[in-house]
Short mmCIF file of C-alpha atoms and ligand atoms in Angstrom, two decimals:
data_model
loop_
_atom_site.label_atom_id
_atom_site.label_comp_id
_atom_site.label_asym_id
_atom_site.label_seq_id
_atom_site.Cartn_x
_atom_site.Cartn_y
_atom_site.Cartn_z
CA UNK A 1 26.30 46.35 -25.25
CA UNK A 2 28.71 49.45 -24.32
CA UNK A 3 26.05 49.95 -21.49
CA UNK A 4 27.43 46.78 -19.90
CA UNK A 5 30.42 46.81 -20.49
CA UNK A 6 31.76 50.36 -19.42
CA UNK A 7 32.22 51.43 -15.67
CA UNK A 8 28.64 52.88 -14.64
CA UNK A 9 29.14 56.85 -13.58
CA UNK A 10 26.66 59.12 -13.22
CA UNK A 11 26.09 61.05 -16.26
CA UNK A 12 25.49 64.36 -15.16
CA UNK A 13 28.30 64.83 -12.23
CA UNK A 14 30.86 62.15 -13.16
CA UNK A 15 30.69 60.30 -10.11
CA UNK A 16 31.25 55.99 -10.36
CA UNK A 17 28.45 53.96 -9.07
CA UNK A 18 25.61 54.19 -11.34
CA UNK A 19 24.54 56.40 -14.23
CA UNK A 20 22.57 58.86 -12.45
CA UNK A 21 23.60 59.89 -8.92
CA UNK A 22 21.60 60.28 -5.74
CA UNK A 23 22.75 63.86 -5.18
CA UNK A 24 21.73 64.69 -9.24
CA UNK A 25 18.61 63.00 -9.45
CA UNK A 26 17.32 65.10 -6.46
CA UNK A 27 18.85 68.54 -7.97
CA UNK A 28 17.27 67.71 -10.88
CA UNK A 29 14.88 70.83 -11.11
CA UNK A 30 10.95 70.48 -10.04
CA UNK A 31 7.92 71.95 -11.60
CA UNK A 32 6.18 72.71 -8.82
CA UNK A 33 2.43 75.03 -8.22
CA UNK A 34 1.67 77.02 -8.81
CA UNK A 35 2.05 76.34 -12.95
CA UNK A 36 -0.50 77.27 -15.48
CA UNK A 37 -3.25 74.74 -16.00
CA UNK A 38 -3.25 74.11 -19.79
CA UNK A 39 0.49 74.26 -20.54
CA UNK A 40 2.30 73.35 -17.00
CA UNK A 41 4.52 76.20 -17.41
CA UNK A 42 5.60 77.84 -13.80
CA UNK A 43 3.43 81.13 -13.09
CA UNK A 44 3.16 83.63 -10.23
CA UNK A 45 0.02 82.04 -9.28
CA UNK A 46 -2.36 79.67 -10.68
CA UNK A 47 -3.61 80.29 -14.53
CA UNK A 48 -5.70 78.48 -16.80
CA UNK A 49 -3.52 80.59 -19.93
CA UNK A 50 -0.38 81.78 -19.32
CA UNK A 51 1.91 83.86 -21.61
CA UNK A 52 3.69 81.36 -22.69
CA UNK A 53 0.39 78.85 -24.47
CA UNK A 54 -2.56 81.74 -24.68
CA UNK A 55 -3.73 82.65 -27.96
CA UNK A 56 -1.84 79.02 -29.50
CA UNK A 57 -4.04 76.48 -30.63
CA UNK A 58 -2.48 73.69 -29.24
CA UNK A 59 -4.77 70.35 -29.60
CA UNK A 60 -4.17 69.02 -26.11
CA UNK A 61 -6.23 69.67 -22.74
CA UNK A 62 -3.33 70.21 -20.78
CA UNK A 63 0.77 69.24 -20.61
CA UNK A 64 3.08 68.05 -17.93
CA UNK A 65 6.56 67.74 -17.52
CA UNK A 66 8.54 65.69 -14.56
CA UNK A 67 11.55 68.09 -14.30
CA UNK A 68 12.87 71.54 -15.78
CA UNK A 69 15.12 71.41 -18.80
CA UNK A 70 18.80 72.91 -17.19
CA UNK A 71 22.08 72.32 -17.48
CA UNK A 72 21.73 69.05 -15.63
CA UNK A 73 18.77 67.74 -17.08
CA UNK A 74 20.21 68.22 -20.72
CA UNK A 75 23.29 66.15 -19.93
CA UNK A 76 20.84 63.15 -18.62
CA UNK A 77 18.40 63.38 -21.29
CA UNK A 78 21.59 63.68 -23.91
CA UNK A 79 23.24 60.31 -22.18
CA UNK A 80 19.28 58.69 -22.83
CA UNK A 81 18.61 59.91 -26.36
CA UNK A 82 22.05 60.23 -28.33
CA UNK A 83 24.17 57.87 -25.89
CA UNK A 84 21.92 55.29 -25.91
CA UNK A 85 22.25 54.69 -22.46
CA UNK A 86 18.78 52.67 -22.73
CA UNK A 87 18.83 52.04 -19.25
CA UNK A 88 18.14 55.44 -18.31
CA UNK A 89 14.85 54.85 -19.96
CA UNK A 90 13.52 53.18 -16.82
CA UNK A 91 14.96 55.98 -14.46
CA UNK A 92 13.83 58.95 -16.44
CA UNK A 93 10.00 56.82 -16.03
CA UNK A 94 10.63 56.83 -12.33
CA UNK A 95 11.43 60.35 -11.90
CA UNK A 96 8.29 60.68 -13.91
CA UNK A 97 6.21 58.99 -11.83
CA UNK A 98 7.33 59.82 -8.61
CA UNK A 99 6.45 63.60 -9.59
CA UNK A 100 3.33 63.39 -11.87
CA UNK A 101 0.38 61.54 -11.46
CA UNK A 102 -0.64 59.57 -13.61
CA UNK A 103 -3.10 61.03 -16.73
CA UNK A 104 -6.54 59.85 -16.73
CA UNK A 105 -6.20 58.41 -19.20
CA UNK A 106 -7.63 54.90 -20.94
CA UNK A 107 -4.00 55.06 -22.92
CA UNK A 108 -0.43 56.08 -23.37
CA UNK A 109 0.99 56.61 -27.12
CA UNK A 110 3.94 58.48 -28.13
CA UNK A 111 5.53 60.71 -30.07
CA UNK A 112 7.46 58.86 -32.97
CA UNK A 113 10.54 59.50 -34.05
CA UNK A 114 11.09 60.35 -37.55
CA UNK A 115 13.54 57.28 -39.36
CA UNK A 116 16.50 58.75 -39.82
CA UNK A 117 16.96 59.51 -35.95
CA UNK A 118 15.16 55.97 -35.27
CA UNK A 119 18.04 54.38 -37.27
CA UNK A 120 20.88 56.59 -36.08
CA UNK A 121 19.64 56.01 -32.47
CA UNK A 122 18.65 52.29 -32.86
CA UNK A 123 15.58 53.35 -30.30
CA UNK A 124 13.46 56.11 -30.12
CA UNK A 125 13.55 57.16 -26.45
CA UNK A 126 9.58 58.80 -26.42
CA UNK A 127 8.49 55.08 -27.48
CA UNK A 128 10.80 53.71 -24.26
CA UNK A 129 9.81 56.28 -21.87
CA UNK A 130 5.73 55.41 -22.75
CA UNK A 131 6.32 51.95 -22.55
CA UNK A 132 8.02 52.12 -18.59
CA UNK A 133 5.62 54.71 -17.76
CA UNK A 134 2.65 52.12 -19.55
CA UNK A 135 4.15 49.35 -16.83
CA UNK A 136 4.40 51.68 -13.94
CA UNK A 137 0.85 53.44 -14.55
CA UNK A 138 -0.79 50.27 -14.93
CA UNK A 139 -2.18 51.50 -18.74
CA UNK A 140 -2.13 50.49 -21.98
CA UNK A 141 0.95 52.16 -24.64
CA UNK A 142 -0.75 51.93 -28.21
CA UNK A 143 1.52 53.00 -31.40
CA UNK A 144 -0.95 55.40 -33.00
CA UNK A 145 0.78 57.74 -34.40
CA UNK A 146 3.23 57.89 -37.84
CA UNK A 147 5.33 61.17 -39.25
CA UNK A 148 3.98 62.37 -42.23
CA UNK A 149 7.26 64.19 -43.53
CA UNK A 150 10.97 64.14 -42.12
CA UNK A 151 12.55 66.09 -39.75
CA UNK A 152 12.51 66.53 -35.88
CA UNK A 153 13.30 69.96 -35.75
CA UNK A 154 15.92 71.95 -34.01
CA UNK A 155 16.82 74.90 -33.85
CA UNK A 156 13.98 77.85 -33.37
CA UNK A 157 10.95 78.22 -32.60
CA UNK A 158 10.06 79.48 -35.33
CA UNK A 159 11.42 76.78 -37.49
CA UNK A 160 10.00 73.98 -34.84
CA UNK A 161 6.22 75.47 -35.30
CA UNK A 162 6.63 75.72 -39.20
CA UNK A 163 8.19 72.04 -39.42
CA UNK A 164 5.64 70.28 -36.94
CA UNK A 165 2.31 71.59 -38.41
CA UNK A 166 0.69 68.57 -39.64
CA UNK A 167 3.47 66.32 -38.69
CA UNK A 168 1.82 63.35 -37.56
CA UNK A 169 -0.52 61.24 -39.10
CA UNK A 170 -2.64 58.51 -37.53
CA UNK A 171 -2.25 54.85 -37.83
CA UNK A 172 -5.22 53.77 -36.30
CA UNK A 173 -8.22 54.64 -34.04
CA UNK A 174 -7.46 56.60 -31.05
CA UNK A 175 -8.91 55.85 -27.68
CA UNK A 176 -11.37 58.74 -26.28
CA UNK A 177 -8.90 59.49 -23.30
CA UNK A 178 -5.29 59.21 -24.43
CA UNK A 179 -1.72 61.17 -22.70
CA UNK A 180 1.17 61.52 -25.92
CA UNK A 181 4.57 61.16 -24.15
CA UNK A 182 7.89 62.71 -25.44
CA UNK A 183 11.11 63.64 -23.52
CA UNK A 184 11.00 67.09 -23.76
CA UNK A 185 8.68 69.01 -23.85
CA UNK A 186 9.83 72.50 -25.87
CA UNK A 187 7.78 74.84 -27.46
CA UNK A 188 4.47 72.82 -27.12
CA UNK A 189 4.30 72.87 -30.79
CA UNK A 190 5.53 68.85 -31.24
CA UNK A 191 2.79 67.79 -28.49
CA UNK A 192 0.08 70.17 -30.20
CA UNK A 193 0.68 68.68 -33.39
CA UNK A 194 0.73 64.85 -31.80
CA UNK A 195 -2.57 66.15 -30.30
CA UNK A 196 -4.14 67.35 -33.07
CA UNK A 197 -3.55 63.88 -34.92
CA UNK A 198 -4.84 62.08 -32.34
CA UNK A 199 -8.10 63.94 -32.12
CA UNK A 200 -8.26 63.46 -35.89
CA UNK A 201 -8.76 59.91 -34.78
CA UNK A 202 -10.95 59.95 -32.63
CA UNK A 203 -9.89 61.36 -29.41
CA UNK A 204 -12.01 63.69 -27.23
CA UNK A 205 -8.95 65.07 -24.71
CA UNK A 206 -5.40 64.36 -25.01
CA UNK A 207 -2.82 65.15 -22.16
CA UNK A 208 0.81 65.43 -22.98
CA UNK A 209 3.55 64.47 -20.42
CA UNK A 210 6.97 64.70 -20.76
CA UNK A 211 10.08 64.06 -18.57
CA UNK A 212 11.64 67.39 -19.17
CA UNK A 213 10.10 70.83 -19.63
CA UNK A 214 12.52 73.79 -21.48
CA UNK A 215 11.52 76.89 -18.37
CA UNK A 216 11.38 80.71 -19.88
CA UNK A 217 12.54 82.98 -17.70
CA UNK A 218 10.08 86.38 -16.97
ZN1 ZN B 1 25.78 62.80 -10.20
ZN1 ZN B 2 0.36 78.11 -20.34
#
């Protein structure tokens, strides 16, 4: 309701007009090639492992991410998520899939939100990004997947990897070819957890894609 009611300005400059700028939305940061192959993180050249995913067991065949995770990006994925500024939703898909294409997939799902952010929120924004991404990709979005305990972590990575091991739980049959979509795409330990679900039911290759990747530096 607030969404239509207050003046539209962009939410990562300020500006009036409409909630995300022309000037931001083309600073927002691009992953571009050469990135590694499995977990889409930049790289000096192309990798299949890079230093940031080798050695991790991480469920899914690769991951992709629309935009890096700065200063800007975090102010436009905040407004989204804890704002509620659901109409965001449809640009964040856009930006999406104007610079990924799309998974080959047979199906989108997404990462769930655990209740107590589901309630606080009144939407989870993974479940809104898969379902403009589903329209816009021409593909199914299936709910397959459930949390198994509480607790979408924060914090570090440490604490993220020990908190999402066995996470997710399946509530049905997975489709052989599926892509898990979340808004931002950390660690890699939420979308290797999703994965590892998913291939629990039935799933030969997952792909995870998210709108916003978190960059290490060196
Ligand atoms: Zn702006
Ligand atoms: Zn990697």
């Amino acid at each position: 309701m607030l969404d239509l009611l207050l003046p539209r300005r962009c939410v990562v400059c300020g500006r009036g007009g409409t909630q995300l700028c022309a000037g931001c939305r083309e600073d927002l940061p691009r992953i571009e090639p050469p990135i590694c192959a499995r977990c889409g993180a930049p790289t000096e050249w192309p990798v299949e492992r890079c230093r940031e995913c080798a050695g991790r067991r991480l469920g899914f065949a690769s991951a992709r991410a629309a935009v890096g995770y700065d200063a800007a990006a975090r102010r436009l994925v905040h407004a989204w998520k804890e704002r509620g500024l659901r109409r965001l939703s449809a640009e964040v898909a856009q930006l999406v899939a104007e610079r990924l294409p799309p998974p080959e997939v047979e199906a989108l799902t997404f990462v769930p939100a655990d209740r107590g952010r589901r309630l606080e929120r009144g939407h989870n924004p993974a479940e809104r990004l898969a379902l403009e991404l589903a329209a816009l990709w021409e593909l199914p979005c299936l709910t397959l997947l459930d949390r198994t305990r509480g607790g979408r972590q924060r914090g570090s990575t440490a604490v993220e990897r020990r908190t999402v091991r066995g996470a997710f739980s399946s509530r049905a049959a997975a489709p052989r070819k599926v892509a898990v979509i979340d808004d931002v795409y950390t660690t890699g330990a939420t979308a290797a957890a999703a994965a590892t679900a998913l291939r629990a039911a039935g799933a030969r290759r997952v792909d995870a894609v998210a709108f916003a990747r978190v960059l290490r530096r060196g």
